[in-house]
CSV table of C-alpha atoms and ligand atoms in Angstrom, one decimal:
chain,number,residue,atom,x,y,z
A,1,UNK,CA,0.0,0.0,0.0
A,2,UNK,CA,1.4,3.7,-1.0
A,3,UNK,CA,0.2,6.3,1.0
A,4,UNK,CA,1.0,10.0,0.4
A,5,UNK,CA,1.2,12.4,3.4
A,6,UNK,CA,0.7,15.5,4.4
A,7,UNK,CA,1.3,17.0,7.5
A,8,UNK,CA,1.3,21.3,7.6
A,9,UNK,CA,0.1,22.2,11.0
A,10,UNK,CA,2.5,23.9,12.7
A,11,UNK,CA,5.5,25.8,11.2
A,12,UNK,CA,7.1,23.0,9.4
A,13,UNK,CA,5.7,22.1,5.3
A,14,UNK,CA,6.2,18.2,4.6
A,15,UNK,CA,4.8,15.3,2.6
A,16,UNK,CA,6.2,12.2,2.3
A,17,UNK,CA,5.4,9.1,0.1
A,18,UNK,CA,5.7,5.7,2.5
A,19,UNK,CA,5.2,2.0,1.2
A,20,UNK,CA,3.8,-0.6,3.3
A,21,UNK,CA,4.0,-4.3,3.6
A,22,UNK,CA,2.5,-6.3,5.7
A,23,UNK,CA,4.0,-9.8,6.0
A,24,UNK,CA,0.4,-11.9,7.9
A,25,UNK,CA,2.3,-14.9,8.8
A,26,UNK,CA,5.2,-13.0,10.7
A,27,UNK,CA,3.0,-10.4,11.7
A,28,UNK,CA,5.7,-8.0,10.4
A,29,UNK,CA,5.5,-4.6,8.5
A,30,UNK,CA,7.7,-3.6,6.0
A,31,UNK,CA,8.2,0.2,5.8
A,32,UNK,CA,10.1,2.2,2.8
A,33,UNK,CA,10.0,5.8,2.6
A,34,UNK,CA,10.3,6.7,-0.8
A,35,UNK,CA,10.5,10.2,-0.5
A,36,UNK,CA,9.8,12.4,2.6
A,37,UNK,CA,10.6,16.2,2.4
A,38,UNK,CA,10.5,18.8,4.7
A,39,UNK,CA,10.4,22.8,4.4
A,40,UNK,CA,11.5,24.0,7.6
A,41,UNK,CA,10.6,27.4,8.2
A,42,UNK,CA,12.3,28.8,11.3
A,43,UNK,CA,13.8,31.9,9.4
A,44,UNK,CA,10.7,33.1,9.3
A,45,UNK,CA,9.5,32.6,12.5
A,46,UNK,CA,12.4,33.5,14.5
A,47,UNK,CA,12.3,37.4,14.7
A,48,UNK,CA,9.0,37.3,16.4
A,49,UNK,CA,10.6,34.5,18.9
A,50,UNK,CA,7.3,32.0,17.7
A,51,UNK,CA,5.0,30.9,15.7
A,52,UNK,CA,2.7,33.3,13.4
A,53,UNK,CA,-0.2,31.7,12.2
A,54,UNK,CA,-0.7,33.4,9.4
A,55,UNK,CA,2.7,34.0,8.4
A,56,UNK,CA,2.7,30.2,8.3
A,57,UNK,CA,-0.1,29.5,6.1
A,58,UNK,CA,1.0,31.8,3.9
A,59,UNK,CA,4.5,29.6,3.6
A,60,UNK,CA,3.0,26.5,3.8
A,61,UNK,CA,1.1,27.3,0.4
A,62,UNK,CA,4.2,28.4,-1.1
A,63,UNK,CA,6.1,25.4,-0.2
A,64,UNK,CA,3.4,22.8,-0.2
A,65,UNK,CA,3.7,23.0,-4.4
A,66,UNK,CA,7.0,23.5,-4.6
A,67,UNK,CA,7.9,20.5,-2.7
A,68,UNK,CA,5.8,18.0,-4.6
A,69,UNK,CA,7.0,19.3,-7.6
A,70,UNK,CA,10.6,18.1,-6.3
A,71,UNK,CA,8.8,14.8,-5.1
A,72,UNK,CA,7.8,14.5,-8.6
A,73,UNK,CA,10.7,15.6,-10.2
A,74,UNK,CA,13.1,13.0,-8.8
A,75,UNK,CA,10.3,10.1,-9.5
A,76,UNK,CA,10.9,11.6,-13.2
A,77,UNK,CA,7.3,10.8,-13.7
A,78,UNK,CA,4.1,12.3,-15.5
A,79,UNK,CA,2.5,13.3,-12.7
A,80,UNK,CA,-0.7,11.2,-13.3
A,81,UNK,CA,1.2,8.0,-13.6
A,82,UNK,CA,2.5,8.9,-10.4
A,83,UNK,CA,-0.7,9.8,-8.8
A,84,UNK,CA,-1.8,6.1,-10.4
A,85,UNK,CA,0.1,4.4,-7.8
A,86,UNK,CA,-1.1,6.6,-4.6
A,87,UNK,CA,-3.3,4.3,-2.9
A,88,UNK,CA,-4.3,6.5,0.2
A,89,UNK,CA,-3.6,10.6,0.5
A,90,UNK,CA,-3.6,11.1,4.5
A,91,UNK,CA,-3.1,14.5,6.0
A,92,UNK,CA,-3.1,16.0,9.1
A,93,UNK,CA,-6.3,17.2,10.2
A,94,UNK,CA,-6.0,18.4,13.9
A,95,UNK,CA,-4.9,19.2,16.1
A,96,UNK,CA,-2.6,22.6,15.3
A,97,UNK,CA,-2.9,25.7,13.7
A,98,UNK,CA,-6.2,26.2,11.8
A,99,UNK,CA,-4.9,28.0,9.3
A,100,UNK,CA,-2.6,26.0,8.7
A,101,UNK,CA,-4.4,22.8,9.3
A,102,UNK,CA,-6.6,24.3,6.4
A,103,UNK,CA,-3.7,24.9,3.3
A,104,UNK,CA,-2.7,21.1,3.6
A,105,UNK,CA,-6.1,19.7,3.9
A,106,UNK,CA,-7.3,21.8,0.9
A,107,UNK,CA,-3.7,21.1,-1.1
A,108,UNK,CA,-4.7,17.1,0.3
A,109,UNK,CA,-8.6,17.1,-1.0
A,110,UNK,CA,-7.5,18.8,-4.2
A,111,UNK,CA,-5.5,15.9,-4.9
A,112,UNK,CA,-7.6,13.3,-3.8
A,113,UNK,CA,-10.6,15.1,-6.1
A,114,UNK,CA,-8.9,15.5,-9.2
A,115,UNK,CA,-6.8,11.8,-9.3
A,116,UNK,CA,-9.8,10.1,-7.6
A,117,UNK,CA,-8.0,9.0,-4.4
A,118,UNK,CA,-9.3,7.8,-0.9
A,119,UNK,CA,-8.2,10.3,1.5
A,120,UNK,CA,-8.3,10.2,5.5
A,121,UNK,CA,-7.8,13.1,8.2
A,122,UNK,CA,-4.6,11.9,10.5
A,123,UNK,CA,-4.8,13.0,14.1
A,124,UNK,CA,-1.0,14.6,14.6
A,125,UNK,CA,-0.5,13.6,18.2
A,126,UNK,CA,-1.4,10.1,17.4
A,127,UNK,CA,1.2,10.3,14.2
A,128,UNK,CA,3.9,11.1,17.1
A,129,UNK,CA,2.9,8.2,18.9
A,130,UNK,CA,3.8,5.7,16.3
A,131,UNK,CA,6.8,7.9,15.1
A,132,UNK,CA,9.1,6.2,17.0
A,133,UNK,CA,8.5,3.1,14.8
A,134,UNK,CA,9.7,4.8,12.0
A,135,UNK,CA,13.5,4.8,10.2
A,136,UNK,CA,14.2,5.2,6.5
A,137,UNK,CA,13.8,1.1,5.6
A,138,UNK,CA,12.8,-0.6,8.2
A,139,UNK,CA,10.7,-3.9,8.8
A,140,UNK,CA,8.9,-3.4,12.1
A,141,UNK,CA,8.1,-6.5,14.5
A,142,UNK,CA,4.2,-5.7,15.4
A,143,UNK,CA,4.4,-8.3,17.8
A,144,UNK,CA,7.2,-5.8,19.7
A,145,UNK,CA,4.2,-3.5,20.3
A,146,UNK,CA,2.7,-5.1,23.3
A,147,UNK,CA,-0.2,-3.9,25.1
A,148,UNK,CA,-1.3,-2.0,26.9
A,149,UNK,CA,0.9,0.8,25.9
A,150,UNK,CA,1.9,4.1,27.3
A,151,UNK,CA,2.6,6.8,24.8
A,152,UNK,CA,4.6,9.8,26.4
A,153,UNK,CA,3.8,13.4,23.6
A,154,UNK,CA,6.3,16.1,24.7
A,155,UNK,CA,6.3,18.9,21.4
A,156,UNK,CA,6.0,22.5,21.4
A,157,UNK,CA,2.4,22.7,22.2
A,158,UNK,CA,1.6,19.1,24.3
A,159,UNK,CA,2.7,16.9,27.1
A,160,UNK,CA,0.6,13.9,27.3
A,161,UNK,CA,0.6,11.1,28.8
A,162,UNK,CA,-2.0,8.3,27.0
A,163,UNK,CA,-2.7,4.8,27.7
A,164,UNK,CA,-2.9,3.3,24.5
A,165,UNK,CA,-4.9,-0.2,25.2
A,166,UNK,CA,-4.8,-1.3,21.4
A,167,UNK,CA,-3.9,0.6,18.0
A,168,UNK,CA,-7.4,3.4,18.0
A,169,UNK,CA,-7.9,2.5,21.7
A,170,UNK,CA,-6.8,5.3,23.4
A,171,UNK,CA,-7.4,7.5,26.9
A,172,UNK,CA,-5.6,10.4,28.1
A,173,UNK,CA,-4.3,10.1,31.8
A,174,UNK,CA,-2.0,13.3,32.1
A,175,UNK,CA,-1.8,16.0,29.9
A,176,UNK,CA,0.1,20.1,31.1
A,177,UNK,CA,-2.8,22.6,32.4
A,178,UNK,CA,-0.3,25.3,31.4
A,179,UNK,CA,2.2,25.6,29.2
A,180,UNK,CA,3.9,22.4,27.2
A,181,UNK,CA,7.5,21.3,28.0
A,182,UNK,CA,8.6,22.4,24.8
A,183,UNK,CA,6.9,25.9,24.9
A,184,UNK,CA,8.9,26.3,28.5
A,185,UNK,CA,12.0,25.5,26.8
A,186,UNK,CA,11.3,28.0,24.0
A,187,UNK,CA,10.3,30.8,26.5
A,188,UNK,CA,13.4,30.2,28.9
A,189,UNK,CA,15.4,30.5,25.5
A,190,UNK,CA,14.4,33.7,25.4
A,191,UNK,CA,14.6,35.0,28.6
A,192,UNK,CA,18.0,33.9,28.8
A,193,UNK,CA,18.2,35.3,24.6
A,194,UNK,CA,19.8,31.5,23.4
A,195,UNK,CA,17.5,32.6,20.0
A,196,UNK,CA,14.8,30.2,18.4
A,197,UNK,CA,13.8,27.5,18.7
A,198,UNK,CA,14.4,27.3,21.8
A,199,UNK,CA,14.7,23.2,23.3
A,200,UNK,CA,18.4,23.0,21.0
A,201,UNK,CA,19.8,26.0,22.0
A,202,UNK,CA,18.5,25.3,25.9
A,203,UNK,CA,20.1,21.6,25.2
A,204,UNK,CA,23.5,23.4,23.6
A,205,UNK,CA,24.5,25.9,26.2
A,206,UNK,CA,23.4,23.6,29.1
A,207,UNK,CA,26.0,20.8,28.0
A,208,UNK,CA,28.5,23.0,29.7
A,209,UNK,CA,26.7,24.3,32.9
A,210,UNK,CA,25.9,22.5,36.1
A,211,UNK,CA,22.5,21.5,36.6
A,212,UNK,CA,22.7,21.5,40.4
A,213,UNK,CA,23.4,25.5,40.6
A,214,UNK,CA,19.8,27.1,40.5
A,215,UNK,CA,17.3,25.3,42.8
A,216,UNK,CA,14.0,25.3,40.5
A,217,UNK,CA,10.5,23.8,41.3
A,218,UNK,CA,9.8,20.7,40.1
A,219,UNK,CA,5.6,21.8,40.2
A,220,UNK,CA,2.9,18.7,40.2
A,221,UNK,CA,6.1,16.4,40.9
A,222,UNK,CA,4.3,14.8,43.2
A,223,UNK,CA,0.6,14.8,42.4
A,224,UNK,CA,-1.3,11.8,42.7
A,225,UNK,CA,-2.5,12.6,39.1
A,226,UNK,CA,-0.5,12.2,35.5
A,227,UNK,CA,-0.5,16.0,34.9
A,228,UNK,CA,2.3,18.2,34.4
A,229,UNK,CA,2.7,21.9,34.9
A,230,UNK,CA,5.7,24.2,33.2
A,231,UNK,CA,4.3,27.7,33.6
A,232,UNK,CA,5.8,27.9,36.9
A,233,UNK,CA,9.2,26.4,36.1
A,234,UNK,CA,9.6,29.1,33.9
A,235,UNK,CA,8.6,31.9,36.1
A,236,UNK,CA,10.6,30.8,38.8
A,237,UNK,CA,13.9,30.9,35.8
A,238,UNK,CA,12.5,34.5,35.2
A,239,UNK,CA,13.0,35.8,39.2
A,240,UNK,CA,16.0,33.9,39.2
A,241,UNK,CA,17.2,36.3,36.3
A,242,UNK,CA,15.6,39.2,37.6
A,243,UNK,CA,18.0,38.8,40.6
A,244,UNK,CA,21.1,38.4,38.7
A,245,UNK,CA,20.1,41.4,36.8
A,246,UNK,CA,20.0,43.7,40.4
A,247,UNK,CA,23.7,42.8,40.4
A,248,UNK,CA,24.1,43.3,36.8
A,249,UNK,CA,26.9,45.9,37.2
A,250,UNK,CA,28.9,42.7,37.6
A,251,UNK,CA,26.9,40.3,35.4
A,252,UNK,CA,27.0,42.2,31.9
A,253,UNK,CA,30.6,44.0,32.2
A,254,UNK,CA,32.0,40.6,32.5
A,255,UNK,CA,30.7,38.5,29.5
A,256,UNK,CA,32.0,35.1,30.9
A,257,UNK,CA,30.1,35.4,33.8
A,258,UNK,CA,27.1,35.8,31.9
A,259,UNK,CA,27.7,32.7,30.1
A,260,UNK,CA,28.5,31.0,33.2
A,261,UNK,CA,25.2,31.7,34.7
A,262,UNK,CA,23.1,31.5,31.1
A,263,UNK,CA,24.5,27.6,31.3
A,264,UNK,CA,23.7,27.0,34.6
A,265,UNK,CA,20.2,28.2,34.4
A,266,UNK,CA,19.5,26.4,31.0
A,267,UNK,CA,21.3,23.0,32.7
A,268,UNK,CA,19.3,23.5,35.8
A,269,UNK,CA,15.7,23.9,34.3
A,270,UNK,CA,16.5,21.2,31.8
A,271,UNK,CA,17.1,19.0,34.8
A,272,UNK,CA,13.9,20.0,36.5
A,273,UNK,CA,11.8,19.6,33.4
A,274,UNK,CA,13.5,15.9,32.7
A,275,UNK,CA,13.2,14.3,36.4
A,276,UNK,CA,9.4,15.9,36.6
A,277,UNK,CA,8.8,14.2,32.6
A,278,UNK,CA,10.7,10.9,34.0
A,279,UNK,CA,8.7,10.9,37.9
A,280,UNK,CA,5.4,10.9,35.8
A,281,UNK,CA,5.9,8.4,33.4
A,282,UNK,CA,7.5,5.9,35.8
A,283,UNK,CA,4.7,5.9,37.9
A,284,UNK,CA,2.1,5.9,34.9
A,285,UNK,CA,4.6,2.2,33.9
A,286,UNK,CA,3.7,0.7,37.3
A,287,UNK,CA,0.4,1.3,38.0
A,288,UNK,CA,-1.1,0.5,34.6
A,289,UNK,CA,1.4,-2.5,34.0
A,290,UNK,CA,2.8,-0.9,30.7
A,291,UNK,CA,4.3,-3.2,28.3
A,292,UNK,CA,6.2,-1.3,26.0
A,293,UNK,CA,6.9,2.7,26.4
A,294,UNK,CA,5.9,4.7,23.0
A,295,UNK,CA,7.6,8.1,22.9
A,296,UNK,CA,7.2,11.3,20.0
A,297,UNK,CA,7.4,14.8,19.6
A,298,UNK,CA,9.7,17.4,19.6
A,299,UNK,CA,11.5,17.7,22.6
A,300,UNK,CA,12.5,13.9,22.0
A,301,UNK,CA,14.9,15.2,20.3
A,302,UNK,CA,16.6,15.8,23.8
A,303,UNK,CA,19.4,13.9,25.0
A,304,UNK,CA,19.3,13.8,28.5
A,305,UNK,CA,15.8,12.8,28.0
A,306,UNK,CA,16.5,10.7,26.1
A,307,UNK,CA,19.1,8.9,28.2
A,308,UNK,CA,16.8,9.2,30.9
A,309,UNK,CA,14.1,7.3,29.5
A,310,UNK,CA,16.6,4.7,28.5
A,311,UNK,CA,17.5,3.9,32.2
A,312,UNK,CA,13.6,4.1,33.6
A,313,UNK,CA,12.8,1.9,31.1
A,314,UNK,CA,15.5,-0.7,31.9
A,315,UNK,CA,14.7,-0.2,35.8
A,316,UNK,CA,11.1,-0.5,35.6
A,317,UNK,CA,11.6,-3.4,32.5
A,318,UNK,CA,9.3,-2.2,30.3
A,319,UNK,CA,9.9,-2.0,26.0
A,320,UNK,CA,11.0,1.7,25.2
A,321,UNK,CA,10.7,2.7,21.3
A,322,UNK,CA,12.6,5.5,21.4
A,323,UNK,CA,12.0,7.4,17.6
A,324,UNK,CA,15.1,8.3,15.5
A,325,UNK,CA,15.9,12.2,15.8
A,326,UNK,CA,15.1,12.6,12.3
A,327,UNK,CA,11.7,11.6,13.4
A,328,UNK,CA,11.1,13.6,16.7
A,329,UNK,CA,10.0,16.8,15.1
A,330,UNK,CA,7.2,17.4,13.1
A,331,UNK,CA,7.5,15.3,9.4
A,332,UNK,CA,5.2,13.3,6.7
A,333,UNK,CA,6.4,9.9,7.0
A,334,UNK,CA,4.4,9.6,10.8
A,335,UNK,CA,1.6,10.8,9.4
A,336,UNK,CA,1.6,8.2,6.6
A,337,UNK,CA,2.1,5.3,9.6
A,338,UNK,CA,-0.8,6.4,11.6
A,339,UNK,CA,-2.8,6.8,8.1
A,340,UNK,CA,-1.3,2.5,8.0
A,341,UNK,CA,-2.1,1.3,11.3
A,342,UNK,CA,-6.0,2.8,11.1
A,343,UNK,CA,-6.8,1.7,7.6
A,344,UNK,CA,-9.9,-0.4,7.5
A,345,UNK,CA,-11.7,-1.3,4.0
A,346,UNK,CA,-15.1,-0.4,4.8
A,347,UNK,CA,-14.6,3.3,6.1
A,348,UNK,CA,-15.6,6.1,3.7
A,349,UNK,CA,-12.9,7.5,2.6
A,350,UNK,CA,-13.9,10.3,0.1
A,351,UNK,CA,-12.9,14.0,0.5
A,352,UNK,CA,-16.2,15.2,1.8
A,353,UNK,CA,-15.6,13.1,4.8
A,354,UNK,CA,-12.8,14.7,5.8
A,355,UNK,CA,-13.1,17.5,8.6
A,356,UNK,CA,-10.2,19.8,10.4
A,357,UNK,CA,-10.3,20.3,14.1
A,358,UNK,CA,-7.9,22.5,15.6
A,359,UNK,CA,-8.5,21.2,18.6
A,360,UNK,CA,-8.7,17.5,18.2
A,361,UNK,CA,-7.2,15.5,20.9
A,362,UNK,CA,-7.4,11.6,22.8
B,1,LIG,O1,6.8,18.2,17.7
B,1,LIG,P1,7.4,19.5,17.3
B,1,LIG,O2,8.3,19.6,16.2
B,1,LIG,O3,6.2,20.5,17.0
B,1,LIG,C1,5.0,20.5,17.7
B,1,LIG,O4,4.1,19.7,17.3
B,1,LIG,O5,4.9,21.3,18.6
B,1,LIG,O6,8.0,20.1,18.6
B,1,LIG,C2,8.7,21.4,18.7
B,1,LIG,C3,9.2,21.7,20.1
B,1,LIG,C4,9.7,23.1,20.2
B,1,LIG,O7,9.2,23.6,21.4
B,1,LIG,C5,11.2,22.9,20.4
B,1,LIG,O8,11.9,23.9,21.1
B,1,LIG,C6,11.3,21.5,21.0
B,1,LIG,O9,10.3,20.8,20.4
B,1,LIG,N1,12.6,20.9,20.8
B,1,LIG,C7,13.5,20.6,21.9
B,1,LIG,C8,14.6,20.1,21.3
B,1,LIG,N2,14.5,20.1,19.9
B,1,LIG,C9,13.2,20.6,19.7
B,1,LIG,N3,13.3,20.7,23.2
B,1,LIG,C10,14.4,20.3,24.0
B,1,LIG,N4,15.5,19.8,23.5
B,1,LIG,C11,15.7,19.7,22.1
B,1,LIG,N5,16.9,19.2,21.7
B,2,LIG,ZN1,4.1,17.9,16.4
């Protein structure tokens, strides 16, 4: 099965064309990405320190076209004998930015109308679930994916914990009431001025600062619920600044200091954000009996998360599928594996069906 893909509903533009094969007796999945392109647009964004709707609607249109021209181009095909072999368009349909959501379900529909293609709305957060089974040829053991599940979302706008009971089974136990781990990082980016995005350049200058300097709130830490809280974290980085900055005589006329405490602060409030991520998901493992540990979105991307993850899961014995890097972000391909894994023959799959909803969730 060939499914195109199309995700546009944050800042980044990117489709990607994904075979599938699935081997019954094995119970195995066969997985080549033929193409997968992705326009990043961060110049744009990065003077206003975020994203701007608009501003990103307007690029995805412009790169949308331009990037399935270069999709077709290296396929050196006519376009409608490459459209011949598309089996399934899929697109992201919520949750994100509607109007962005709205230029890749239109660009997606327009397709599916004019070369008479199923087409199917892709919830994104559930695309960064599966993520993690993804690399550029791969051949995925199903039976790996044991059940039930716990799928950890940490991105620029979520952090969720879900139980996932079966593929389409799903219920949210945790999700942030304030700001997402990935939005903290980007704001304490810019109160420290590291520049956008914010989670690599936090990651960058923390790798030479000690994360034990600043004493920061760990908030919900120890909650008898699954949900997080960042809003906090990162006005407790701001007062710690403010307080350097009634001595900042000292601070800015001697730059190393500056970058001395910069490090610190980024090392410390990664720490805090990663042991409050790590607390939570540990304790989600033992008391739902979690067999294997599904982890996507952005701030995956993360190494000491990353590493983190990887020694929970060996202490608590449970299956981590930690995604490739390439992965982590926002991309096509994920979309296309969700689009896989919920396929069924009888569902109507025409364009009309298809709806958008910004705020689409578990
Ligand atoms: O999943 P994603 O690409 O887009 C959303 O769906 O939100 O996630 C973007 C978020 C941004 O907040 C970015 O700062 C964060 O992921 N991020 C990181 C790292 N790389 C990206 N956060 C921490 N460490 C990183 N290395
Ligand atoms: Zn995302």
């Amino acid at each position: 099965m060939n499914i195109l893909a199309i995700e546009t509903s944050c800042d980044e533009t990117a489709i990607a064309l994904v075979e599938f094969c699935q081997k019954k007796q094995k119970n195995s999945l066969e997985i080549k990405i033929l193409a997968d392109k992705i326009a990043s647009q961060i110049e744009i964004h990065a003077p206003y320190g975020g994203v701007v709707p608009r501003l990103a609607a307007r690029e995805h249109i412009k790169n949308l076209s331009q990037i399935f021209k270069e999709i077709l181009k290296n396929n050196k095909e006519k376009t409608s004998d490459f459209m011949k072999k598309i089996d399934l368009v899929a697109v992201t349909s919520g949750p994100g930015l509607m109007p962005c959501l709205l230029t890749g379900t239109s660009f997606a529909k327009a397709l599916a109308y004019k070369y008479k293609i199923k087409i199917t709305g892709i919830n994104h957060l559930e695309a960064h679930l599966f993520s993690s089974l993804l690399s550029q040829s791969s051949t995925i053991n199903l039976q790996r994916l044991k059940f039930p599940a716990l799928g950890l979302i940490v991105s620029g706008g979520h952090t969720e914990l879900i139980l996932v009971k079966a593929i389409g089974e799903y219920e949210l136990i945790g999700e942030t009431l304030d700001d997402a781990a990935g939005e903290a990082f980007d704001k304490v980016a810019r109160l420290l001025e590291l520049g956008y995005p914010g989670g690599p350049a936090v990651e960058k200058v923390a790798k030479n600062g000690n994360e034990d300097k600043f004493k920061l709130p760990r908030p919900m830490i120890g909650s008898p619920d699954y949900n997080f809280s960042f809003s906090g974290l990162k006005t407790a980085v701001l007062y710690k600044i403010k307080d350097y900055q009634g001595k900042s005589k000292i601070v800015k006329e001697n730059q190393k200091l500056l970058n001395r405490i910069k490090a610190d602060m980024a090392a410390s409030f990664q720490k805090a954000v990663v042991e409050t991520l790590i607390k939570k998901t540990g304790k989600a493992i033992k008391e739902f009996n979690i067999k294997t540990l599904l982890v996507g979105g952005g701030v995956l991307a993360n190494n000491q998360l990353r590493e983190e993850l990887k020694i929970l899961s060996e202490r608590v014995k449970t299956n981590l599928i930690l995604p490739n890097k390439r992965y982590c972000g926002d991309n096509a391909a994920m979309i296309a594996l969700a689009a896989y894994l919920n396929y069924c023959q009888d569902k109507d799959y025409s364009w009309q069906e298809l709806k958008v909803n910004s705020n689409l969730g578990f």
